[in-house]
Tab-separated table of C-alpha atoms and ligand atoms in Angstrom:
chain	number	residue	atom	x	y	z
A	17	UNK	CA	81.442	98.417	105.339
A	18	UNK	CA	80.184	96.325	108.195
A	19	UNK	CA	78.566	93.765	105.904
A	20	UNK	CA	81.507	93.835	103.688
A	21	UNK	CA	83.676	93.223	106.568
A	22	UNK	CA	82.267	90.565	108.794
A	23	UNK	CA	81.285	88.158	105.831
A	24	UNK	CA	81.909	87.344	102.269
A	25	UNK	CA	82.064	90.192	99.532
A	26	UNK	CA	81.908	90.014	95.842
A	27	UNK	CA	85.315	92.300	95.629
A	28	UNK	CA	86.620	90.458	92.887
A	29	UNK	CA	83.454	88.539	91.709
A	30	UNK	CA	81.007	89.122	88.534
A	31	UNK	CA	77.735	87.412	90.328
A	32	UNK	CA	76.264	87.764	87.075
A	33	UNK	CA	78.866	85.419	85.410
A	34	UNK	CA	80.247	83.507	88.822
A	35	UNK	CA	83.648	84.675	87.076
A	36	UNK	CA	86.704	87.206	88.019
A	37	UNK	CA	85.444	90.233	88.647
A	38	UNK	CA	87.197	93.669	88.893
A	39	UNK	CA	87.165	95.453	92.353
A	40	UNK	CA	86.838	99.123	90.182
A	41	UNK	CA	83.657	98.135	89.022
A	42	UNK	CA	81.875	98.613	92.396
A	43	UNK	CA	82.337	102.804	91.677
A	44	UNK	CA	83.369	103.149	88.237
A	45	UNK	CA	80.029	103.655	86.547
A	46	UNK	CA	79.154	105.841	89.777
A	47	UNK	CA	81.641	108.006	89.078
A	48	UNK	CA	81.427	108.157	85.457
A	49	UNK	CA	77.535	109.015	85.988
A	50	UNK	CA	78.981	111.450	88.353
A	51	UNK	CA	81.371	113.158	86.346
A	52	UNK	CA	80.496	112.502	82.969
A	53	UNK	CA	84.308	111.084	82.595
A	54	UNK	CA	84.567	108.052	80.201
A	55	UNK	CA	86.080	105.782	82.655
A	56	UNK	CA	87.996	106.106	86.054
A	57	UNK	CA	89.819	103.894	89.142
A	58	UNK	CA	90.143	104.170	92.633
A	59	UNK	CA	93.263	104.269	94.679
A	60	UNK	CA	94.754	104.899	98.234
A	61	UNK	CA	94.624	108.423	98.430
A	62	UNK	CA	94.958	111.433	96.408
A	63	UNK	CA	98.937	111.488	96.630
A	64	UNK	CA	99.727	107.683	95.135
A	65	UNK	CA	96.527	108.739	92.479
A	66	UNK	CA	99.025	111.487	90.899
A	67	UNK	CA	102.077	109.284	91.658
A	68	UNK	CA	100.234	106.665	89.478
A	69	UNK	CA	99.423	108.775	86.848
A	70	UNK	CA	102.276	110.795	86.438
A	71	UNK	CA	104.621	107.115	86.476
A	72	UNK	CA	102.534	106.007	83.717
A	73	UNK	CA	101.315	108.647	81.099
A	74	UNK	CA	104.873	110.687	81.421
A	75	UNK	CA	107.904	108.606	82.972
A	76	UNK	CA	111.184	109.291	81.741
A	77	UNK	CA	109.584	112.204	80.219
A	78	UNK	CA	109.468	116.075	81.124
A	79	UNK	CA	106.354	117.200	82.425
A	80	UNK	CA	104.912	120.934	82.490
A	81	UNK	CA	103.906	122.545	85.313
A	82	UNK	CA	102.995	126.289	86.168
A	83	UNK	CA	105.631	127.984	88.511
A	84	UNK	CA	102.475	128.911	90.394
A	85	UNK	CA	101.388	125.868	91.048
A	86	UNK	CA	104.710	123.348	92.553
A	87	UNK	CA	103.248	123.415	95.658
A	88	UNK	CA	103.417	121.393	98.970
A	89	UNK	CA	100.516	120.234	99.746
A	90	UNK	CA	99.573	119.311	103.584
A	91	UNK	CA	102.642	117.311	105.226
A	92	UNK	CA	105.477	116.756	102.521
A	93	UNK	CA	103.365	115.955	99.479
A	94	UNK	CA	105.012	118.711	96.935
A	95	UNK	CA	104.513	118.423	93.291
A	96	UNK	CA	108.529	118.706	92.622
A	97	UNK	CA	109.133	115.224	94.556
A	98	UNK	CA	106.215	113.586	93.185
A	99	UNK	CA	107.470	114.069	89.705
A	100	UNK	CA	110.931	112.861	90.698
A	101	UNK	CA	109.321	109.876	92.128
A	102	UNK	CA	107.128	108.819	89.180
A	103	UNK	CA	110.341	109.310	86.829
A	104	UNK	CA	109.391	112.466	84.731
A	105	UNK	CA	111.403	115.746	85.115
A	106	UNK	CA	109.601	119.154	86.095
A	107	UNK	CA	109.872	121.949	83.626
A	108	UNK	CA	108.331	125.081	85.259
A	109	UNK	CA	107.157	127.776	83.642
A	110	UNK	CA	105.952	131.315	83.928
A	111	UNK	CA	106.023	132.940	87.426
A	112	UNK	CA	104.961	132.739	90.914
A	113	UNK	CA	102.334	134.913	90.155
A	114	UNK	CA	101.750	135.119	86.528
A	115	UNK	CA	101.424	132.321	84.029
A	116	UNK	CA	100.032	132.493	80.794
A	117	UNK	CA	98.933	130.117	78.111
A	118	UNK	CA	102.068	131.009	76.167
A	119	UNK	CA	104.252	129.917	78.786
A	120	UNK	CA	103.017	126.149	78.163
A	121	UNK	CA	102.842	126.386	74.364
A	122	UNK	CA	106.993	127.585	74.317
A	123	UNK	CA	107.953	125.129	76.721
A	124	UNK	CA	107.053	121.816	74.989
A	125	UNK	CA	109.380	119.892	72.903
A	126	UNK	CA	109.547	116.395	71.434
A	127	UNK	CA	110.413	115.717	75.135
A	128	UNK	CA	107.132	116.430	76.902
A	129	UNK	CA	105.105	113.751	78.608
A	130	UNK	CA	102.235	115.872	80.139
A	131	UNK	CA	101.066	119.264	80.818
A	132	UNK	CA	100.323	119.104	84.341
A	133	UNK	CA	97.980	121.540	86.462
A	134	UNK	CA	97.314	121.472	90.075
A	135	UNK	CA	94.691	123.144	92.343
A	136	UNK	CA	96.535	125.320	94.649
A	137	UNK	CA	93.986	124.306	97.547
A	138	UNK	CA	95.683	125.657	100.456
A	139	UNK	CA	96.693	128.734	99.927
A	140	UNK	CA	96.143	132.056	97.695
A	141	UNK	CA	98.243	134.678	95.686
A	142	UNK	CA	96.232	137.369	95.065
A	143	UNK	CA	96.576	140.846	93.395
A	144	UNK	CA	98.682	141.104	90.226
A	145	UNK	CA	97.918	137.665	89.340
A	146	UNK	CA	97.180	135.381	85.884
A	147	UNK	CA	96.309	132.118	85.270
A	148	UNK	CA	94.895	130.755	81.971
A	149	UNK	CA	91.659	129.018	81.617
A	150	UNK	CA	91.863	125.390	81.698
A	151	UNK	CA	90.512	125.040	78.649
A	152	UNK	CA	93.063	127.497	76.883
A	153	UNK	CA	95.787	124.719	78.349
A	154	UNK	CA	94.036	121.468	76.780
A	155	UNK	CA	93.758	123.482	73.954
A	156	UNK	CA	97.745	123.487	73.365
A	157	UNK	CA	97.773	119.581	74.753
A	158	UNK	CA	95.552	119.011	71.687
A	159	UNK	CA	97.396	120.949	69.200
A	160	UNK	CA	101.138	119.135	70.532
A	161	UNK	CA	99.275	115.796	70.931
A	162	UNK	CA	100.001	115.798	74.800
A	163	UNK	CA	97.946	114.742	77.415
A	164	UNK	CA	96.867	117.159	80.210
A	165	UNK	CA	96.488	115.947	84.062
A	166	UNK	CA	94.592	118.104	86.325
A	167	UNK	CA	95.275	117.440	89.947
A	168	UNK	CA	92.046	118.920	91.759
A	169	UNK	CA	92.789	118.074	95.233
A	170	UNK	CA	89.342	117.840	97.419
A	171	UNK	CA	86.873	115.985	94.696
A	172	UNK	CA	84.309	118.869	95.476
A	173	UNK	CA	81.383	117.592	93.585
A	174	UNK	CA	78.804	120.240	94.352
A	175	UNK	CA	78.804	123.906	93.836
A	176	UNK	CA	80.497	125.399	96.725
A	177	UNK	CA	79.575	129.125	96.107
A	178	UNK	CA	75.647	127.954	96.908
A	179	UNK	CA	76.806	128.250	100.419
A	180	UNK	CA	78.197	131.635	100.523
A	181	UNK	CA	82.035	129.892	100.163
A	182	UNK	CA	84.461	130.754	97.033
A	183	UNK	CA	84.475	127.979	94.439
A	184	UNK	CA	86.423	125.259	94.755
A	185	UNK	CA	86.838	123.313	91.333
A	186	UNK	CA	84.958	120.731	90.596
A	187	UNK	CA	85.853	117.329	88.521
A	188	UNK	CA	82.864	117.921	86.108
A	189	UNK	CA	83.798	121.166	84.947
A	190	UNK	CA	87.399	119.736	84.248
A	191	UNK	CA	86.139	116.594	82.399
A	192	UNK	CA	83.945	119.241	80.546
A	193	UNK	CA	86.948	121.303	79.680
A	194	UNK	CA	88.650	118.515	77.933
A	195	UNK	CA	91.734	117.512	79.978
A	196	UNK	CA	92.490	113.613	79.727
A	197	UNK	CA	92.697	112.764	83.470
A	198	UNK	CA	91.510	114.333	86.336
A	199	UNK	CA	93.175	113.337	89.677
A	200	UNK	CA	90.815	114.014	93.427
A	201	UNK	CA	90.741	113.026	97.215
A	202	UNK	CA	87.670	110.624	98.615
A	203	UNK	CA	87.963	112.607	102.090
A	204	UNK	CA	87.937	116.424	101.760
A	205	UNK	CA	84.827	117.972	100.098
A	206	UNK	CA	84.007	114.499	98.539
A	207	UNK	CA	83.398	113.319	102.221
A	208	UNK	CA	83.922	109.782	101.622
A	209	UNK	CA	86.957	107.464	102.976
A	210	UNK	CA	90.085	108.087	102.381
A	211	UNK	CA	90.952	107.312	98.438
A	212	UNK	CA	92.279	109.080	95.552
A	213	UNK	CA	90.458	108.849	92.099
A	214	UNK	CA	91.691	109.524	88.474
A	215	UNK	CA	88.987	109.755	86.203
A	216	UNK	CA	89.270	110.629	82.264
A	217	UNK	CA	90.194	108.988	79.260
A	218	UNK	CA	89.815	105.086	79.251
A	219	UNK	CA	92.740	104.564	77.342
A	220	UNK	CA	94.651	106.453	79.805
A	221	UNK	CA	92.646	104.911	82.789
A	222	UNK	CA	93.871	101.254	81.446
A	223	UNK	CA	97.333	102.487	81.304
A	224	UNK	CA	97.063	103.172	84.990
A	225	UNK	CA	95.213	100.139	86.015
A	226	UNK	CA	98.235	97.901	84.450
A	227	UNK	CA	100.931	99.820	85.681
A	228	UNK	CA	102.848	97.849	88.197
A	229	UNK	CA	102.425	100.943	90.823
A	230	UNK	CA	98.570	100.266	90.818
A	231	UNK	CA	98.549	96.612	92.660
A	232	UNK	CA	100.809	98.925	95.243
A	233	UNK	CA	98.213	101.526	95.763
A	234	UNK	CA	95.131	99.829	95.376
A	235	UNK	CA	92.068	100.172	97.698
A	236	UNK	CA	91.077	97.737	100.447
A	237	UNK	CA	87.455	96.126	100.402
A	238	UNK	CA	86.539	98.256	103.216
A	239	UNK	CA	87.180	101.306	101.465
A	240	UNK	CA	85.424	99.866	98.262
A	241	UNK	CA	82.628	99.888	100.053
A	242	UNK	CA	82.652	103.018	101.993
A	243	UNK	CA	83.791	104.886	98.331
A	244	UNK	CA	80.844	102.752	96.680
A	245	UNK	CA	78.007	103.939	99.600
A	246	UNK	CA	79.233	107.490	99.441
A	247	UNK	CA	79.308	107.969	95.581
A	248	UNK	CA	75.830	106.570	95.866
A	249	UNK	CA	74.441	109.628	97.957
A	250	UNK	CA	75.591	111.945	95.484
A	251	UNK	CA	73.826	109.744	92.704
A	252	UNK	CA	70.627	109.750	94.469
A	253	UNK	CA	71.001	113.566	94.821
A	254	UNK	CA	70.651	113.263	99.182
A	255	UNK	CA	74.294	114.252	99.500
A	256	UNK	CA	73.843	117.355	100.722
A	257	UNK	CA	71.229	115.595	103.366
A	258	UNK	CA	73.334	113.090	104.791
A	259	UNK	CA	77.546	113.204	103.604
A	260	UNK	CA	78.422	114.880	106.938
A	261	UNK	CA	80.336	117.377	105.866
A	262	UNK	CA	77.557	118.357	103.765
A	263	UNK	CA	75.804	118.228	106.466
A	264	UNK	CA	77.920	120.585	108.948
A	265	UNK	CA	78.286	123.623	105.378
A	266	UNK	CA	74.583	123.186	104.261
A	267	UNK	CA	73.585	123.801	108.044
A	268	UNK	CA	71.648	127.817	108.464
A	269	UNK	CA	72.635	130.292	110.703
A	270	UNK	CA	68.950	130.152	112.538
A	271	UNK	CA	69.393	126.157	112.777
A	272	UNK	CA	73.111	126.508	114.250
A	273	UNK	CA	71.861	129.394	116.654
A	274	UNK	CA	69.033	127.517	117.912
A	275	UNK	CA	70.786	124.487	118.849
A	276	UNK	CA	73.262	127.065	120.866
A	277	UNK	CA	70.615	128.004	122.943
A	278	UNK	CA	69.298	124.482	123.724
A	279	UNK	CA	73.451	123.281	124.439
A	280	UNK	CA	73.499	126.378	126.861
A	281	UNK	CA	70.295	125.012	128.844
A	282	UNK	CA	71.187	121.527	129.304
A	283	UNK	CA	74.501	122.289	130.003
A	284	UNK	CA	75.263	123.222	133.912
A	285	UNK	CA	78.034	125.108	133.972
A	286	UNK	CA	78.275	129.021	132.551
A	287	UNK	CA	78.280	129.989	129.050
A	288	UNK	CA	76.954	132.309	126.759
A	289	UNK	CA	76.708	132.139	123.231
A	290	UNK	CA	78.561	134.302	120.983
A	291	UNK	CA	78.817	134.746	117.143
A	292	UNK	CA	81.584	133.609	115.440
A	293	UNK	CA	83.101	131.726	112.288
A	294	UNK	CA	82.988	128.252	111.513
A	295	UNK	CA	86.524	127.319	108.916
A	296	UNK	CA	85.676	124.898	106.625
A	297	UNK	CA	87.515	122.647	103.548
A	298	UNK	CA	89.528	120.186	105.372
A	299	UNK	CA	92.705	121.159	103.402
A	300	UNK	CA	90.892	123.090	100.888
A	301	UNK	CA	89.317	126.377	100.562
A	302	UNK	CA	91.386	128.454	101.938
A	303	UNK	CA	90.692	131.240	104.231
A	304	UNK	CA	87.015	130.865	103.727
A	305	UNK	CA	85.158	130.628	106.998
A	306	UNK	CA	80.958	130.476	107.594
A	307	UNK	CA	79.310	132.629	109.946
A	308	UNK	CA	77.766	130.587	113.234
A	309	UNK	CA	76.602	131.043	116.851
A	310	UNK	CA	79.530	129.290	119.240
A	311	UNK	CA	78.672	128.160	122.881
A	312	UNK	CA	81.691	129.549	125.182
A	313	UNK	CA	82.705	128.171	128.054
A	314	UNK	CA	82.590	130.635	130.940
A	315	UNK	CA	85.894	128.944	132.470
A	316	UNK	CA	87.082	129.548	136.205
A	317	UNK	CA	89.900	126.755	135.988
A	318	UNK	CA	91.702	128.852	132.732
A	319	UNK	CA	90.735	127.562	129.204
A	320	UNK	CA	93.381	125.225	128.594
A	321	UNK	CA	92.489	123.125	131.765
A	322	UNK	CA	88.955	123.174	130.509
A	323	UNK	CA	90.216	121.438	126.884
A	324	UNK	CA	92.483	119.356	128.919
A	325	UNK	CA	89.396	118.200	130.762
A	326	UNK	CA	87.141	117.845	127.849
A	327	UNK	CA	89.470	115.645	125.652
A	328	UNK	CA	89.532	113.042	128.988
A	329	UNK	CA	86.050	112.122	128.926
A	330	UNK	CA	84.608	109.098	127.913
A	331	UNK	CA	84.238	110.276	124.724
A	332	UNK	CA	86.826	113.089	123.820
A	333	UNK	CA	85.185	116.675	122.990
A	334	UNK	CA	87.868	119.029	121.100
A	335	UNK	CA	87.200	122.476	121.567
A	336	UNK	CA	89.364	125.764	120.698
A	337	UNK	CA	90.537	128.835	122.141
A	338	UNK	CA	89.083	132.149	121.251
A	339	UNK	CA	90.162	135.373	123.362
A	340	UNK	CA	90.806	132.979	126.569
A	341	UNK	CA	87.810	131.019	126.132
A	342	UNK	CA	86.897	127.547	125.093
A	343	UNK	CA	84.097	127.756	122.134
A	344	UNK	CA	81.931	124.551	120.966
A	345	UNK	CA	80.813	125.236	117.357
A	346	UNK	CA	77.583	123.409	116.609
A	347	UNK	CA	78.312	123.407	112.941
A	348	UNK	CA	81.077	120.942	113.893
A	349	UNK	CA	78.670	118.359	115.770
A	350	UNK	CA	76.256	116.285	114.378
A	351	UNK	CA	72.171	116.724	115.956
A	352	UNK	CA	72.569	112.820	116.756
A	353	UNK	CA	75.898	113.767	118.209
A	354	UNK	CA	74.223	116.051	120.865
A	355	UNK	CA	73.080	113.850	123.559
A	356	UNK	CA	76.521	112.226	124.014
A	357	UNK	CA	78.246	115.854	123.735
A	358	UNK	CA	76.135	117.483	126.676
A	359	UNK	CA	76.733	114.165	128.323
A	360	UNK	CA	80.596	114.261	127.857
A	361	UNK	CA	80.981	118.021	128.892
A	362	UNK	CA	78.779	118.266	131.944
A	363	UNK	CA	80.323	115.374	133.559
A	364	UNK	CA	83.990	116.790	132.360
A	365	UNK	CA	83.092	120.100	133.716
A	366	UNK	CA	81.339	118.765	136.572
A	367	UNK	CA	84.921	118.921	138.605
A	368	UNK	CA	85.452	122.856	138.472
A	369	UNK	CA	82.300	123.694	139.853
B	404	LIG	C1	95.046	117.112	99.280
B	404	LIG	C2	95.707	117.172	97.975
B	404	LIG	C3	96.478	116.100	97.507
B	404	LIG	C4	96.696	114.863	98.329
B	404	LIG	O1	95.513	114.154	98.475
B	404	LIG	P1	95.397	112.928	99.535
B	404	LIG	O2	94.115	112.262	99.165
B	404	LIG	O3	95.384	113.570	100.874
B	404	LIG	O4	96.581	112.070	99.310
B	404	LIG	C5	97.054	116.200	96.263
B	404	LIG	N1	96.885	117.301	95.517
B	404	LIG	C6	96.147	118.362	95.925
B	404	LIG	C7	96.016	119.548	95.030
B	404	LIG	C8	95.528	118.326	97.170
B	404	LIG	O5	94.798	119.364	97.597
């Protein structure tokens, strides 16, 4: 990002053939090696990726989605007005809490554009619940010769129950399962900047990359590059080792309690350490927490004075309030973060002593 943005970049240059190049071919193979997806394209952000899609495979079309699954996601993105937008009509089917694979097969006519399914990433129904399996649903796409779109919301490329957390989806397993585009966020699990990326079918993907929407939504160089850098971690199999929030979920319980102890020396003000839980997804994974050791902020001025003073140092420190105390979670902070945090806090808490 720093080269790309202080000098000249080969954005839209082949330097093999000193012609035109494409600005999707700095990730595309990445992410096809990635995903195993034929071919895919990079956009703003997760909400103009389904926009896009949805605008070209199934405009003026009717589009099925699970009653389960028109959801709002994060401020005002819901799945009803995004359809609207992109000019397809919603058909829902099934129930809040039960859909089944029948529900789809009865509800297409010589009408449907798409089937469309969407990760319900931030919340959860549970008890008497059904969903089918995606591949029962790309099995009735095939059989009605309709594509299926899977929105997958965070782009979680690794295997999230290796770290004690539920499983998130991941864009493999849908390419695996046959649906024709897959839609995912660059930030959330993927860690990257913020983009959206449809990956899929190529013949699909080109439809996309014509439509008019695409020149609208289409990523900046810095965010090229960032996307480009990240995708390579995961390529060279370090992501886990140095995407950050990688970093902060991968970290142990021993490592997180140890660096606890060493913030409570160095910092000169009372606190104690005390177990706790560390939320984690960034919009995804719901309810699923990780156990770590928080440093809390023995506070004589009252514990919103002490996050007041916190956020007004040189460099801001956010805390949070847990039964009238200010914690730190050291899951949250990076190691080469530490210096400037102990810094930041004993100078901000210098003033109540
Ligand atoms: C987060 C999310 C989006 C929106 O993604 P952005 O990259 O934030 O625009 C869309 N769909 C689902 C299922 C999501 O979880």
């Amino acid at each position: 990002m720093e080269k790309t943005s202080g000098g000249y970049t080969d954005l839209e240059l082949d330097l093999k053939t000193g012609k035109r190049g494409g600005r999707q071919s700095h990730f595309r193979q990445l992410i096809c090696d990635l995903t195993g997806a034929e071919s895919g394209l990079a956009v703003n952000n997760n909400a103009s990726a389904l926009l896009l899609g949805i605008a070209a495979v199934a405009a003026g079309k009717e589009v099925v989605v699970s009653r389960s699954e028109a959801v709002e996601i994060g401020g005002g993105f819901r799945i009803p007005d995004v359809l609207e937008q992109s000019g397809a009509r919603l058909i829902e089917v099934g129930t809040t809490n039960r859909t089944y694979v029948s529900d789809y097969a009865t509800n297409i006519t010589d009408q449907t554009g798409a089937i469309l399914i969407v990760h319900s990433s931030n919340f959860q129904v549970t008890g008497f619940t059904h969903t089918p399996r995606i591949e029962e649903i790309v099995e009735v796409g095939k059989l009605a010769g309709i594509p299926i779109l899977h929105d997958l919301g965070s782009g979680c490329l690794i295997d999230t129950t290796k770290f004690g957390l539920s499983a998130e989806p991941i864009p493999q397993d849908s390419i695996n399962a046959g649906v024709s585009l897959s839609f995912f966020s660059g930030d959330k699990l993927l860690g990257g900047p913020q983009a959206g990326i449809v990956i899929g079918n190529s013949k699909l993907i080109d439809l996309l990359s014509k439509h008019p929407l695409a020149r609208a939504m289409r990523l900046d160089k810095l965010s090229s590059a960032a996307l480009g850098a990240t995708l390579l971690h995961y390529i060279k199999g370090e992501a886990i080792q140095t995407i950050p929030v990688w970093r902060m979920i991968a970290e142990s319980i021993e490592s997180l309690q140890s660096r606890a102890v060493k913030w409570k020396k160095a910092i000169n003000y009372p606190c104690s350490i005390v177990e706790g839980y560390s939320t984690v997804g960034g919009g995804s994974l719901p309810g699923q927490t990780l156990p770590t050791a928080n440093l809390r902020i023995e506070s004589t001025t009252g514990a919103e004075q002490t996050l007041h003073d916190l956020r007004h140092g040189a460099t801001p420190v956010i805390g949070r309030i847990e039964n009238d105390q200010v914690l730190l979670d050291p899951r949250t902070v990076l190691p080469e973060e530490e210096d400037t945090l102990i810094r930041t806090v004993n100078k901000a808490l210098q003033a109540c002593m």
